[in-house]
Amino acid sequence: MTAPRTRHAIVAATATALTLSACGADGSGDGGQEVTLWMYPVIADQAASKEFWDTAEADFEKANPDVDLAIELQTFDKRDAQISAALAAGSGPDLVLITPDQAATYHAIGGLLPVDDAVADIRDAFYPAALDSATIEDELFGVPIFQNVFTTAYNTAIFEDAGLALPRTWDDLRAAAPELAKEGIAVMDYAGSPEQTLNLSFYPFLWQAGGHVFTDDGADVAFDSPEGAEALQLLVDLQQEGALPPDAATDGPAVEGAPIARGEAAMRATTSLTEYGQLQAAVGDDSAALGQPLTGAEQVTYGNAGLLSLTSINDESNRQAAYDVLAFMSTPDFQESLNAAAGNLPTRTDVAVDDSDPAVASMAEALELAYPGEPSPASRQVMAALAPKIQAALRGDMSAEEALAAAAEESRQILANTQP
């Protein structure tokens, strides 16, 4: 790990390093080029986020004086609708931060351009899985600039007071559930609201059961399988035993104010590094701990790369300027500074992880078990069909099998309408 540096110093060093590679040996660009980048909340603190991206924009322009970079900070609210409308109107950004499943969706409608040329000289520096998450039909449709991973978080005091070991497997979870329920404590927090992506609620349990959302060819859904039923039945059983919070079907994703933060739930199966910090603030450093992903038939969690993608709005005359921005935000120094500010992990093998921090070390270890999901042009629509059926099962309105069968029927219609 390199010696600590200020965020501004790191970004400035990045800009200096890119002066020759991004602008040419004489520092000149193509002249009068403009690049607009839509950035979504990577850094949770709004003030810190604005400071970071203002600095990045200024330092890029210092190294590339003939390119006007505009980094426009957006919100997650209605992100898909916002990006889709911009692509349809041809008036949105040149570059946009998206997820792998969004890349599959926007690629399917011709909204993205390949970016292989932007990273041709540094491709071998990336983790293969990070590049795979952005590769569609053998072309790269996004440069991975950071990785997220989510793992298990515990309120250890609750387990210690009950004389229980921390659950590491589904069997451990089932064994601890009735013991904590006697004390009026849910063994596990669960965010069943549609606000929460299924990648962070139901899907990890589906994958841990050995199931999948889609078939290998993406032509059909596969969650209405014995493995899918086993995963949903686990959650239904826990809900019926009082081992999930009473409002698990509608609880939102926030940690602050959630049952686990109030001491009413003992663990959460998918937690980011930022969320873990919020948990520490709520229950105290001595009572918070991170573990590895739960193990069912398999041990797996969700983790995805943040992709900086080039949209079809970008004009060929501005293409090199957009490539220069992608190169700038792909360097080791820039990744190091962004990860330090955002609590993410690198997508490059030559960017060190500060494993002196136990939480960061746990996240880095969990990265080996991270699955980037199952990108599909219909993934968001399938989520929208499946989420309310899972809610219905948790409320007791449908059995696990009925819920999955109903969602699968609706999803197959979605696939029939979206496939060429």
mmCIF file of C-alpha atoms in Angstrom, residues 113-377:
data_model
loop_
_atom_site.group_PDB
_atom_site.id
_atom_site.type_symbol
_atom_site.label_atom_id
_atom_site.label_comp_id
_atom_site.label_asym_id
_atom_site.label_seq_id
_atom_site.Cartn_x
_atom_site.Cartn_y
_atom_site.Cartn_z
ATOM 1 C CA LEU A 113 -21.042 2.041 -28.068
ATOM 2 C CA PRO A 114 -18.097 -0.341 -27.511
ATOM 3 C CA VAL A 115 -15.128 0.994 -25.551
ATOM 4 C CA ASP A 116 -12.485 -1.646 -26.291
ATOM 5 C CA ASP A 117 -10.225 0.945 -27.930
ATOM 6 C CA ALA A 118 -10.266 3.135 -24.808
ATOM 7 C CA VAL A 119 -8.564 0.466 -22.683
ATOM 8 C CA ALA A 120 -6.753 -1.562 -25.351
ATOM 9 C CA ASP A 121 -3.315 -0.871 -23.841
ATOM 10 C CA ILE A 122 -4.325 -1.604 -20.225
ATOM 11 C CA ARG A 123 -6.858 -4.403 -20.632
ATOM 12 C CA ASP A 124 -4.643 -6.965 -18.907
ATOM 13 C CA ALA A 125 -4.548 -4.830 -15.759
ATOM 14 C CA PHE A 126 -8.221 -5.461 -14.959
ATOM 15 C CA TYR A 127 -9.640 -8.384 -13.042
ATOM 16 C CA PRO A 128 -11.089 -10.692 -15.711
ATOM 17 C CA ALA A 129 -14.442 -10.899 -13.909
ATOM 18 C CA ALA A 130 -14.739 -7.108 -13.935
ATOM 19 C CA LEU A 131 -14.297 -7.022 -17.705
ATOM 20 C CA ASP A 132 -16.564 -10.038 -18.193
ATOM 21 C CA SER A 133 -19.392 -8.182 -16.467
ATOM 22 C CA ALA A 134 -19.208 -5.498 -19.181
ATOM 23 C CA THR A 135 -18.627 -7.794 -22.170
ATOM 24 C CA ILE A 136 -21.503 -8.433 -24.539
ATOM 25 C CA GLU A 137 -21.040 -10.443 -27.724
ATOM 26 C CA ASP A 138 -17.248 -10.221 -27.317
ATOM 27 C CA GLU A 139 -17.195 -6.417 -27.114
ATOM 28 C CA LEU A 140 -16.654 -4.233 -24.060
ATOM 29 C CA PHE A 141 -19.549 -1.873 -23.320
ATOM 30 C CA GLY A 142 -18.239 -0.198 -20.205
ATOM 31 C CA VAL A 143 -14.988 0.442 -18.369
ATOM 32 C CA PRO A 144 -15.208 -0.930 -14.805
ATOM 33 C CA ILE A 145 -13.965 1.841 -12.507
ATOM 34 C CA PHE A 146 -14.877 0.284 -9.146
ATOM 35 C CA GLN A 147 -16.338 -2.880 -7.664
ATOM 36 C CA ASN A 148 -19.009 -3.280 -5.018
ATOM 37 C CA VAL A 149 -19.391 -6.379 -2.911
ATOM 38 C CA PHE A 150 -21.933 -7.195 -0.232
ATOM 39 C CA THR A 151 -21.453 -9.597 2.635
ATOM 40 C CA THR A 152 -22.910 -10.631 5.978
ATOM 41 C CA ALA A 153 -22.990 -8.194 8.891
ATOM 42 C CA TYR A 154 -23.750 -9.128 12.499
ATOM 43 C CA ASN A 155 -24.733 -7.487 15.738
ATOM 44 C CA THR A 156 -22.457 -9.784 17.703
ATOM 45 C CA ALA A 157 -23.798 -8.648 21.090
ATOM 46 C CA ILE A 158 -27.185 -10.195 20.330
ATOM 47 C CA PHE A 159 -25.659 -13.583 19.577
ATOM 48 C CA GLU A 160 -23.326 -13.404 22.557
ATOM 49 C CA ASP A 161 -26.183 -12.564 24.923
ATOM 50 C CA ALA A 162 -28.140 -15.546 23.590
ATOM 51 C CA GLY A 163 -25.138 -17.859 23.837
ATOM 52 C CA LEU A 164 -25.191 -18.495 20.089
ATOM 53 C CA ALA A 165 -22.397 -18.681 17.543
ATOM 54 C CA LEU A 166 -22.620 -16.374 14.548
ATOM 55 C CA PRO A 167 -24.589 -18.125 11.770
ATOM 56 C CA ARG A 168 -22.393 -18.955 8.798
ATOM 57 C CA THR A 169 -24.721 -21.356 6.947
ATOM 58 C CA TRP A 170 -28.413 -21.758 6.269
ATOM 59 C CA ASP A 171 -28.518 -24.523 8.873
ATOM 60 C CA ASP A 172 -26.969 -22.169 11.434
ATOM 61 C CA LEU A 173 -29.559 -19.569 10.505
ATOM 62 C CA ARG A 174 -32.427 -21.998 11.003
ATOM 63 C CA ALA A 175 -31.019 -23.157 14.348
ATOM 64 C CA ALA A 176 -30.549 -19.643 15.743
ATOM 65 C CA ALA A 177 -33.916 -18.343 14.534
ATOM 66 C CA PRO A 178 -36.228 -19.835 17.204
ATOM 67 C CA GLU A 179 -33.807 -19.063 20.025
ATOM 68 C CA LEU A 180 -33.746 -15.357 19.177
ATOM 69 C CA ALA A 181 -37.459 -15.274 18.374
ATOM 70 C CA LYS A 182 -38.138 -16.226 21.993
ATOM 71 C CA GLU A 183 -36.525 -12.911 22.926
ATOM 72 C CA GLY A 184 -38.524 -11.003 20.321
ATOM 73 C CA ILE A 185 -35.492 -10.544 18.068
ATOM 74 C CA ALA A 186 -35.419 -11.435 14.380
ATOM 75 C CA VAL A 187 -32.397 -13.486 13.419
ATOM 76 C CA MET A 188 -32.085 -11.614 10.127
ATOM 77 C CA ASP A 189 -33.026 -8.246 8.694
ATOM 78 C CA TYR A 190 -34.564 -8.402 5.214
ATOM 79 C CA ALA A 191 -35.534 -5.586 2.854
ATOM 80 C CA GLY A 192 -38.478 -6.814 0.798
ATOM 81 C CA SER A 193 -39.532 -3.439 -0.573
ATOM 82 C CA PRO A 194 -39.325 -2.978 -4.350
ATOM 83 C CA GLU A 195 -36.933 -0.124 -3.507
ATOM 84 C CA GLN A 196 -34.366 -2.830 -2.874
ATOM 85 C CA THR A 197 -32.974 -4.567 -5.934
ATOM 86 C CA LEU A 198 -33.495 -8.321 -5.824
ATOM 87 C CA ASN A 199 -29.730 -8.602 -6.328
ATOM 88 C CA LEU A 200 -29.486 -7.611 -2.666
ATOM 89 C CA SER A 201 -32.527 -9.387 -1.258
ATOM 90 C CA PHE A 202 -33.842 -12.587 -2.833
ATOM 91 C CA TYR A 203 -31.290 -13.379 -5.533
ATOM 92 C CA PRO A 204 -28.343 -14.137 -3.202
ATOM 93 C CA PHE A 205 -30.484 -16.791 -1.480
ATOM 94 C CA LEU A 206 -31.514 -18.145 -4.889
ATOM 95 C CA TRP A 207 -27.858 -18.430 -5.918
ATOM 96 C CA GLN A 208 -26.891 -19.938 -2.564
ATOM 97 C CA ALA A 209 -29.537 -22.619 -3.147
ATOM 98 C CA GLY A 210 -27.866 -23.379 -6.474
ATOM 99 C CA GLY A 211 -30.544 -21.699 -8.580
ATOM 100 C CA HIS A 212 -30.519 -19.037 -11.272
ATOM 101 C CA VAL A 213 -32.741 -16.214 -12.450
ATOM 102 C CA PHE A 214 -32.426 -17.075 -16.150
ATOM 103 C CA THR A 215 -31.477 -20.134 -18.166
ATOM 104 C CA ASP A 216 -27.943 -20.181 -19.562
ATOM 105 C CA ASP A 217 -29.059 -18.840 -22.940
ATOM 106 C CA GLY A 218 -31.194 -16.118 -21.344
ATOM 107 C CA ALA A 219 -34.244 -17.242 -23.299
ATOM 108 C CA ASP A 220 -36.267 -18.286 -20.263
ATOM 109 C CA VAL A 221 -36.496 -17.674 -16.534
ATOM 110 C CA ALA A 222 -35.247 -20.373 -14.185
ATOM 111 C CA PHE A 223 -36.182 -19.102 -10.722
ATOM 112 C CA ASP A 224 -39.358 -21.262 -10.631
ATOM 113 C CA SER A 225 -37.204 -24.293 -9.861
ATOM 114 C CA PRO A 226 -36.804 -26.514 -6.806
ATOM 115 C CA GLU A 227 -33.830 -24.345 -5.856
ATOM 116 C CA GLY A 228 -35.924 -21.196 -6.185
ATOM 117 C CA ALA A 229 -38.672 -22.702 -4.066
ATOM 118 C CA GLU A 230 -36.138 -23.731 -1.427
ATOM 119 C CA ALA A 231 -34.722 -20.197 -1.251
ATOM 120 C CA LEU A 232 -38.108 -18.509 -0.953
ATOM 121 C CA GLN A 233 -39.378 -21.143 1.494
ATOM 122 C CA LEU A 234 -36.419 -20.373 3.752
ATOM 123 C CA LEU A 235 -37.525 -16.745 3.934
ATOM 124 C CA VAL A 236 -41.194 -17.678 4.370
ATOM 125 C CA ASP A 237 -40.331 -20.085 7.194
ATOM 126 C CA LEU A 238 -38.248 -17.445 8.945
ATOM 127 C CA GLN A 239 -41.071 -14.911 8.582
ATOM 128 C CA GLN A 240 -43.605 -17.331 10.048
ATOM 129 C CA GLU A 241 -41.290 -18.098 12.985
ATOM 130 C CA GLY A 242 -40.858 -14.428 13.835
ATOM 131 C CA ALA A 243 -37.267 -14.688 12.638
ATOM 132 C CA LEU A 244 -37.637 -11.852 10.112
ATOM 133 C CA PRO A 245 -38.891 -8.397 11.102
ATOM 134 C CA PRO A 246 -42.708 -8.094 10.984
ATOM 135 C CA ASP A 247 -42.479 -5.633 8.085
ATOM 136 C CA ALA A 248 -39.821 -7.555 6.135
ATOM 137 C CA ALA A 249 -42.053 -7.669 3.045
ATOM 138 C CA THR A 250 -42.083 -3.872 2.834
ATOM 139 C CA ASP A 251 -38.928 -2.755 4.669
ATOM 140 C CA GLY A 252 -36.611 -0.560 2.596
ATOM 141 C CA PRO A 253 -32.880 -1.001 2.014
ATOM 142 C CA ALA A 254 -31.552 1.692 4.372
ATOM 143 C CA VAL A 255 -29.526 0.502 7.371
ATOM 144 C CA GLU A 256 -30.115 3.666 9.381
ATOM 145 C CA GLY A 257 -33.352 3.181 11.286
ATOM 146 C CA ALA A 258 -33.696 -0.432 10.138
ATOM 147 C CA PRO A 259 -34.413 -3.306 12.563
ATOM 148 C CA ILE A 260 -30.733 -4.286 12.639
ATOM 149 C CA ALA A 261 -29.764 -0.744 13.629
ATOM 150 C CA ARG A 262 -32.453 -0.693 16.346
ATOM 151 C CA GLY A 263 -31.261 -3.972 17.855
ATOM 152 C CA GLU A 264 -34.412 -5.767 16.673
ATOM 153 C CA ALA A 265 -32.597 -7.989 14.155
ATOM 154 C CA ALA A 266 -29.278 -9.743 14.620
ATOM 155 C CA MET A 267 -27.745 -9.861 11.142
ATOM 156 C CA ARG A 268 -28.078 -8.765 7.535
ATOM 157 C CA ALA A 269 -27.039 -11.039 4.666
ATOM 158 C CA THR A 270 -26.037 -8.337 2.167
ATOM 159 C CA THR A 271 -24.180 -5.310 3.497
ATOM 160 C CA SER A 272 -21.865 -2.834 1.787
ATOM 161 C CA LEU A 273 -18.833 -1.254 3.412
ATOM 162 C CA THR A 274 -20.691 2.057 3.724
ATOM 163 C CA GLU A 275 -23.696 0.345 5.294
ATOM 164 C CA TYR A 276 -21.393 -1.453 7.695
ATOM 165 C CA GLY A 277 -20.116 1.925 8.872
ATOM 166 C CA GLN A 278 -23.713 2.948 9.524
ATOM 167 C CA LEU A 279 -24.256 -0.239 11.505
ATOM 168 C CA GLN A 280 -21.169 0.473 13.600
ATOM 169 C CA ALA A 281 -22.502 3.945 14.345
ATOM 170 C CA ALA A 282 -25.846 2.495 15.405
ATOM 171 C CA VAL A 283 -24.793 -0.464 17.580
ATOM 172 C CA GLY A 284 -21.183 0.404 18.433
ATOM 173 C CA ASP A 285 -17.875 -0.804 17.077
ATOM 174 C CA ASP A 286 -17.648 -3.598 19.627
ATOM 175 C CA SER A 287 -21.005 -5.072 18.596
ATOM 176 C CA ALA A 288 -20.622 -4.895 14.809
ATOM 177 C CA ALA A 289 -18.738 -7.439 12.726
ATOM 178 C CA LEU A 290 -18.516 -8.558 9.131
ATOM 179 C CA GLY A 291 -18.430 -12.182 8.057
ATOM 180 C CA GLN A 292 -18.358 -14.013 4.764
ATOM 181 C CA PRO A 293 -21.414 -14.752 2.598
ATOM 182 C CA LEU A 294 -23.840 -17.337 3.914
ATOM 183 C CA THR A 295 -23.522 -20.882 2.636
ATOM 184 C CA GLY A 296 -26.454 -22.951 1.419
ATOM 185 C CA ALA A 297 -25.739 -25.463 -1.313
ATOM 186 C CA GLU A 298 -23.198 -22.867 -2.437
ATOM 187 C CA GLN A 299 -21.419 -19.917 -0.860
ATOM 188 C CA VAL A 300 -22.011 -16.845 -2.968
ATOM 189 C CA THR A 301 -22.943 -13.192 -2.682
ATOM 190 C CA TYR A 302 -23.676 -10.313 -5.009
ATOM 191 C CA GLY A 303 -20.957 -8.024 -6.251
ATOM 192 C CA ASN A 304 -20.868 -5.870 -9.325
ATOM 193 C CA ALA A 305 -18.681 -3.415 -11.114
ATOM 194 C CA GLY A 306 -19.596 0.201 -11.706
ATOM 195 C CA LEU A 307 -19.300 0.671 -15.459
ATOM 196 C CA LEU A 308 -18.529 3.948 -17.162
ATOM 197 C CA SER A 309 -20.226 3.422 -20.509
ATOM 198 C CA LEU A 310 -20.164 5.336 -23.770
ATOM 199 C CA THR A 311 -23.632 6.142 -25.068
ATOM 200 C CA SER A 312 -24.821 6.255 -28.658
ATOM 201 C CA ILE A 313 -25.294 10.008 -28.157
ATOM 202 C CA ASN A 314 -21.533 10.507 -28.376
ATOM 203 C CA ASP A 315 -20.518 11.877 -31.745
ATOM 204 C CA GLU A 316 -17.555 10.375 -33.587
ATOM 205 C CA SER A 317 -15.891 13.786 -33.622
ATOM 206 C CA ASN A 318 -15.929 13.690 -29.826
ATOM 207 C CA ARG A 319 -14.985 10.038 -29.534
ATOM 208 C CA GLN A 320 -11.321 10.507 -28.615
ATOM 209 C CA ALA A 321 -12.212 13.020 -25.911
ATOM 210 C CA ALA A 322 -14.602 10.492 -24.387
ATOM 211 C CA TYR A 323 -11.882 7.845 -24.567
ATOM 212 C CA ASP A 324 -9.553 10.254 -22.756
ATOM 213 C CA VAL A 325 -12.029 10.565 -19.889
ATOM 214 C CA LEU A 326 -12.338 6.776 -19.695
ATOM 215 C CA ALA A 327 -8.545 6.462 -19.634
ATOM 216 C CA PHE A 328 -8.289 9.121 -16.924
ATOM 217 C CA MET A 329 -10.754 7.303 -14.679
ATOM 218 C CA SER A 330 -9.142 3.922 -15.274
ATOM 219 C CA THR A 331 -5.712 4.669 -13.828
ATOM 220 C CA PRO A 332 -4.518 3.066 -10.570
ATOM 221 C CA ASP A 333 -4.201 6.425 -8.803
ATOM 222 C CA PHE A 334 -7.714 7.491 -9.711
ATOM 223 C CA GLN A 335 -9.188 4.150 -8.644
ATOM 224 C CA GLU A 336 -7.294 4.346 -5.373
ATOM 225 C CA SER A 337 -8.643 7.808 -4.622
ATOM 226 C CA LEU A 338 -12.208 6.925 -5.635
ATOM 227 C CA ASN A 339 -12.200 3.748 -3.576
ATOM 228 C CA ALA A 340 -10.894 5.625 -0.542
ATOM 229 C CA ALA A 341 -13.672 8.191 -0.854
ATOM 230 C CA ALA A 342 -16.474 5.748 -1.667
ATOM 231 C CA GLY A 343 -15.538 2.602 0.248
ATOM 232 C CA ASN A 344 -15.405 0.463 -2.890
ATOM 233 C CA LEU A 345 -12.889 -2.047 -4.182
ATOM 234 C CA PRO A 346 -10.651 -1.814 -7.253
ATOM 235 C CA THR A 347 -11.220 -3.373 -10.659
ATOM 236 C CA ARG A 348 -7.490 -3.468 -11.397
ATOM 237 C CA THR A 349 -5.026 -5.969 -10.026
ATOM 238 C CA ASP A 350 -2.370 -3.268 -9.590
ATOM 239 C CA VAL A 351 -4.471 -1.217 -7.137
ATOM 240 C CA ALA A 352 -3.723 -2.170 -3.553
ATOM 241 C CA VAL A 353 -6.408 -2.877 -0.946
ATOM 242 C CA ASP A 354 -5.777 -1.570 2.563
ATOM 243 C CA ASP A 355 -6.276 -4.878 4.330
ATOM 244 C CA SER A 356 -5.047 -3.385 7.615
ATOM 245 C CA ASP A 357 -8.706 -2.417 8.075
ATOM 246 C CA PRO A 358 -10.536 -5.645 9.068
ATOM 247 C CA ALA A 359 -13.747 -4.512 7.368
ATOM 248 C CA VAL A 360 -11.977 -3.808 4.079
ATOM 249 C CA ALA A 361 -10.130 -7.123 4.372
ATOM 250 C CA SER A 362 -13.455 -8.946 4.848
ATOM 251 C CA MET A 363 -14.895 -7.247 1.802
ATOM 252 C CA ALA A 364 -11.838 -8.087 -0.284
ATOM 253 C CA GLU A 365 -12.148 -11.724 0.796
ATOM 254 C CA ALA A 366 -15.849 -11.737 -0.082
ATOM 255 C CA LEU A 367 -14.987 -10.439 -3.544
ATOM 256 C CA GLU A 368 -13.719 -13.923 -4.374
ATOM 257 C CA LEU A 369 -17.278 -15.195 -3.792
ATOM 258 C CA ALA A 370 -19.062 -12.367 -5.586
ATOM 259 C CA TYR A 371 -21.397 -13.024 -8.486
ATOM 260 C CA PRO A 372 -22.194 -10.067 -10.772
ATOM 261 C CA GLY A 373 -25.769 -11.160 -11.304
ATOM 262 C CA GLU A 374 -27.383 -12.296 -14.506
ATOM 263 C CA PRO A 375 -27.439 -9.386 -16.953
ATOM 264 C CA SER A 376 -30.341 -9.475 -19.381
ATOM 265 C CA PRO A 377 -32.217 -6.831 -21.344
#
